[in-house]
Coordinates of C-alpha atoms in Angstrom, one line a residue:
M1 CA -5.2 -0.9 -14.7
G2 CA -3.3 -2.1 -17.7
N3 CA -0.2 -2.0 -19.8
K4 CA -0.6 1.4 -21.6
S5 CA 2.5 2.4 -23.4
T6 CA 1.4 5.6 -25.2
K7 CA 2.7 9.0 -24.3
S8 CA 0.9 10.1 -21.1
A9 CA -1.1 13.3 -20.7
P10 CA 0.3 16.0 -18.4
I11 CA -0.6 15.5 -14.7
R12 CA -1.2 17.8 -11.8
L13 CA -0.4 17.1 -8.2
R14 CA -1.7 18.4 -4.8
Q15 CA 0.2 17.5 -1.7
L16 CA -1.9 17.3 1.5
F17 CA -0.8 17.0 5.1
D18 CA -2.2 15.3 8.2
E19 CA -0.6 17.0 11.2
E20 CA -1.4 14.3 13.8
S21 CA 0.4 11.5 11.9
S22 CA 2.7 13.8 9.8
T23 CA 1.4 11.9 6.7
Y24 CA 1.4 13.3 3.2
T25 CA -1.5 12.3 0.9
Y26 CA -1.1 12.9 -2.8
L27 CA -3.9 13.7 -5.3
L28 CA -2.8 13.2 -8.9
W29 CA -5.0 13.8 -12.0
A30 CA -4.7 13.8 -15.7
T31 CA -5.3 17.3 -17.1
N32 CA -7.1 16.1 -20.2
T33 CA -9.8 13.9 -18.5
K34 CA -9.7 15.1 -14.9
E35 CA -9.5 11.4 -13.8
G36 CA -7.5 11.1 -10.7
I37 CA -6.0 9.0 -7.9
L38 CA -5.4 9.5 -4.2
I39 CA -2.2 8.0 -2.7
D40 CA -2.0 7.3 1.1
P41 CA -5.3 8.9 2.2
V42 CA -5.9 9.2 6.0
D43 CA -9.3 8.3 7.5
T44 CA -9.7 11.6 9.4
Q45 CA -8.9 13.7 6.4
V46 CA -11.3 12.2 3.9
D47 CA -13.7 15.1 4.0
R48 CA -10.8 17.5 3.3
D49 CA -9.6 15.3 0.4
L50 CA -13.0 15.2 -1.2
K51 CA -13.4 18.9 -0.9
V52 CA -10.2 19.3 -2.9
V53 CA -11.4 16.7 -5.4
Q54 CA -14.6 18.7 -5.8
E55 CA -12.8 22.0 -6.1
E56 CA -10.5 20.7 -8.9
G57 CA -13.4 18.9 -10.7
I58 CA -11.8 15.5 -10.5
K59 CA -13.3 12.1 -11.1
L60 CA -11.6 10.0 -8.4
L61 CA -10.9 6.4 -9.7
Y62 CA -8.6 4.8 -7.1
G63 CA -7.6 5.1 -3.4
I64 CA -4.0 3.8 -3.3
N65 CA -1.8 2.8 -0.4
T66 CA 2.0 2.4 -0.5
H67 CA 1.7 -0.2 2.3
A68 CA -0.4 -1.1 5.4
H69 CA 0.5 1.8 7.6
A70 CA 1.1 1.5 11.4
D71 CA 0.7 5.2 12.4
H72 CA -2.8 6.0 10.9
I73 CA -5.8 4.3 9.5
T74 CA -6.1 4.5 5.7
G75 CA -9.0 6.5 4.3
T76 CA -9.7 4.1 1.5
G77 CA -12.5 2.3 3.4
I78 CA -14.4 5.6 4.0
L79 CA -13.7 6.8 0.5
K80 CA -15.3 3.7 -1.0
T81 CA -18.6 4.7 0.9
K82 CA -18.5 8.2 -0.4
V83 CA -17.2 8.0 -4.0
E84 CA -19.2 5.9 -6.4
N85 CA -17.1 3.1 -8.1
L86 CA -13.9 4.1 -6.4
Q87 CA -11.6 1.1 -6.0
S88 CA -8.9 0.5 -3.4
V89 CA -5.4 -0.5 -4.4
I90 CA -2.5 -2.1 -2.4
S91 CA 0.3 -4.5 -3.1
K92 CA -0.4 -8.2 -3.2
A93 CA 2.6 -8.8 -0.9
S94 CA 0.9 -6.7 1.8
K95 CA -1.7 -9.4 2.3
A96 CA -4.2 -6.6 3.1
K97 CA -7.7 -6.4 1.8
A98 CA -8.3 -4.3 -1.4
D99 CA -10.2 -4.3 -4.6
I100 CA -7.1 -4.4 -6.7
Y101 CA -3.7 -6.0 -5.9
V102 CA -0.6 -4.8 -7.6
E103 CA 2.9 -6.1 -8.2
S104 CA 6.1 -4.7 -9.5
G105 CA 5.7 -3.5 -13.1
D106 CA 1.9 -3.0 -13.0
K107 CA 0.5 0.3 -14.2
I108 CA -2.3 2.3 -12.6
E109 CA -4.0 4.3 -15.2
F110 CA -6.0 7.6 -14.9
G111 CA -7.0 9.3 -18.1
D112 CA -4.1 9.0 -20.5
S113 CA -1.6 9.0 -17.7
F114 CA -0.3 6.3 -15.4
I115 CA 2.0 5.5 -12.6
T116 CA 4.1 2.3 -12.5
V117 CA 4.5 0.1 -9.4
R118 CA 8.0 -0.7 -8.1
S119 CA 8.3 -3.3 -5.3
T120 CA 10.3 -1.7 -2.4
P121 CA 9.9 -4.0 0.6
G122 CA 11.9 -3.5 3.8
H123 CA 9.9 -1.1 6.0
T124 CA 7.2 -3.7 5.6
E125 CA 7.1 -6.8 3.4
G126 CA 4.4 -5.2 1.3
C127 CA 5.8 -1.8 0.5
V128 CA 5.7 -0.4 -3.0
S129 CA 6.6 2.9 -4.6
Y130 CA 4.9 4.5 -7.5
V131 CA 6.7 6.2 -10.4
T132 CA 5.3 8.5 -13.1
E133 CA 5.9 7.5 -16.7
D134 CA 8.6 10.1 -17.3
E135 CA 10.4 9.1 -14.1
A136 CA 10.2 12.7 -12.9
I137 CA 8.3 11.8 -9.7
V138 CA 8.3 8.9 -7.3
F139 CA 6.0 8.3 -4.3
T140 CA 8.1 6.3 -1.9
G141 CA 5.8 5.7 1.1
D142 CA 8.0 5.0 4.1
T143 CA 10.7 3.3 2.1
L144 CA 12.7 6.4 1.4
L145 CA 12.1 9.6 3.4
I146 CA 13.8 13.0 3.3
Q147 CA 17.2 12.3 4.7
G148 CA 16.0 9.1 6.3
C149 CA 13.9 6.0 5.8
G150 CA 11.2 4.0 7.4
R151 CA 11.9 1.7 10.4
T152 CA 12.4 -2.0 9.8
D153 CA 11.6 -3.6 13.1
F154 CA 8.0 -4.8 12.6
Q155 CA 5.4 -5.9 10.0
G156 CA 7.9 -8.2 8.3
G157 CA 10.5 -5.4 8.0
S158 CA 14.1 -6.1 7.1
A159 CA 17.0 -3.6 7.0
S160 CA 18.8 -5.8 4.4
M161 CA 15.7 -5.8 2.2
L162 CA 15.1 -2.1 2.5
Y163 CA 18.7 -1.4 1.5
D164 CA 18.4 -3.5 -1.6
S165 CA 15.0 -1.9 -2.5
V166 CA 16.4 1.6 -2.2
H167 CA 19.5 0.9 -4.2
S168 CA 17.9 -1.3 -6.9
Q169 CA 14.6 0.4 -7.4
L170 CA 14.9 4.1 -6.2
F171 CA 18.6 5.1 -6.5
T172 CA 18.5 3.9 -10.1
L173 CA 16.0 6.6 -11.0
P174 CA 17.3 9.9 -12.5
D175 CA 19.1 12.1 -10.0
E176 CA 16.6 14.9 -10.7
C177 CA 13.6 12.7 -9.9
T178 CA 11.4 14.3 -7.2
V179 CA 10.8 12.1 -4.2
Y180 CA 7.5 12.5 -2.4
P181 CA 7.5 10.5 0.8
A182 CA 4.6 9.4 3.0
H183 CA 5.9 11.4 6.0
D184 CA 8.0 14.2 7.1
Y185 CA 8.4 15.5 10.6
K186 CA 10.4 18.7 10.0
G187 CA 8.2 20.6 7.6
R188 CA 9.9 19.5 4.4
F189 CA 7.9 18.7 1.3
S190 CA 10.1 16.7 -1.0
T191 CA 13.6 15.9 -2.0
I192 CA 15.3 14.5 -5.1
I193 CA 17.1 11.2 -5.8
G194 CA 20.5 12.8 -6.4
V195 CA 20.5 14.5 -3.0
E196 CA 19.4 11.4 -1.1
K197 CA 22.1 9.3 -2.9
E198 CA 24.7 11.9 -1.9
S199 CA 23.7 12.8 1.6
N200 CA 21.0 10.6 3.2
P201 CA 22.7 9.8 6.5
R202 CA 21.4 6.2 6.5
L203 CA 21.5 5.2 2.9
G204 CA 23.6 7.7 1.0
K205 CA 27.3 8.6 1.0
N206 CA 28.1 5.1 -0.3
K207 CA 27.0 3.4 2.9
T208 CA 27.4 -0.3 2.8
K209 CA 24.6 -2.7 3.6
E210 CA 26.4 -3.8 6.7
E211 CA 26.7 -0.2 7.9
F212 CA 23.0 0.4 7.2
I213 CA 21.9 -2.7 9.1
E214 CA 23.9 -1.6 12.1
I215 CA 22.4 1.9 12.0
M216 CA 18.8 0.4 11.8
A217 CA 19.5 -2.1 14.7
N218 CA 20.5 0.8 17.0
L219 CA 17.7 3.3 16.4
N220 CA 15.9 2.3 19.7
L221 CA 12.6 3.7 18.5
S222 CA 9.4 3.7 20.6
Y223 CA 6.4 1.6 19.7
P224 CA 4.1 3.4 17.3
K225 CA 1.1 4.8 19.3
K226 CA -1.6 3.7 16.9
I227 CA -0.1 0.4 15.6
D228 CA -2.5 -1.9 17.5
V229 CA -5.5 -0.1 16.0
A230 CA -4.1 1.0 12.7
V231 CA -2.5 -2.2 11.4
P232 CA -5.6 -4.4 11.9
A233 CA -7.8 -1.8 10.4
N234 CA -5.5 -1.2 7.4
M235 CA -5.4 -5.0 6.7
R236 CA -9.2 -4.6 6.2
C237 CA -8.8 -1.6 3.8
G238 CA -9.3 0.9 6.6
V239 CA -12.5 -0.6 8.0
P240 CA -12.5 -0.4 11.8
D241 CA -13.1 -3.5 14.0
V242 CA -16.8 -4.0 14.3
E243 CA -16.6 -6.2 17.4

């Protein structure tokens, strides 16, 4: 953690997928030091993640969440038992348990590289996105998906707030910035800001906030299957209920 402002070292990225929850986990590391971070790990995929970490020769520093998820249990709690000195990271606004709490503008350092936190509430009140120093990549969690966005009807969600977050914090990034979301349900891997601004059916095409709020109010989505287990566990950094 810190306020590093020097030119970052090149980074590498591995995108990993959990089929059960359609969750993407991202492993990033600095090529010069092999220090790395894991974004949105899933509890049932920790062994897979650590196998990749070992294959790449990475020293894993942080297990990071974009928010307290409702569709799976985070892997950070298990990772902390398997990786010496690994620290968990989540936004202060999430009110979840972690070793480190971040707010908008904070930097998470690994080697000579870092990602910057942008507060993007709306899907939940504690959502954040993470942007690479050169603004070439953004990890958006559930705030901005490929041709969609996260629901806004629980965990302090707000359609109005999500609209503002996307337009002020994400659509202001360069059009060519690659968007890596926390989920995709159609086999897609990424998108770019320019495409989402132009054609996202909920948030693009110059949709007004009023139009977006109406869209979100009429989604009629089913209750997430794992929410009653996942959210309480994720508020404890992925530690299951011991009672």
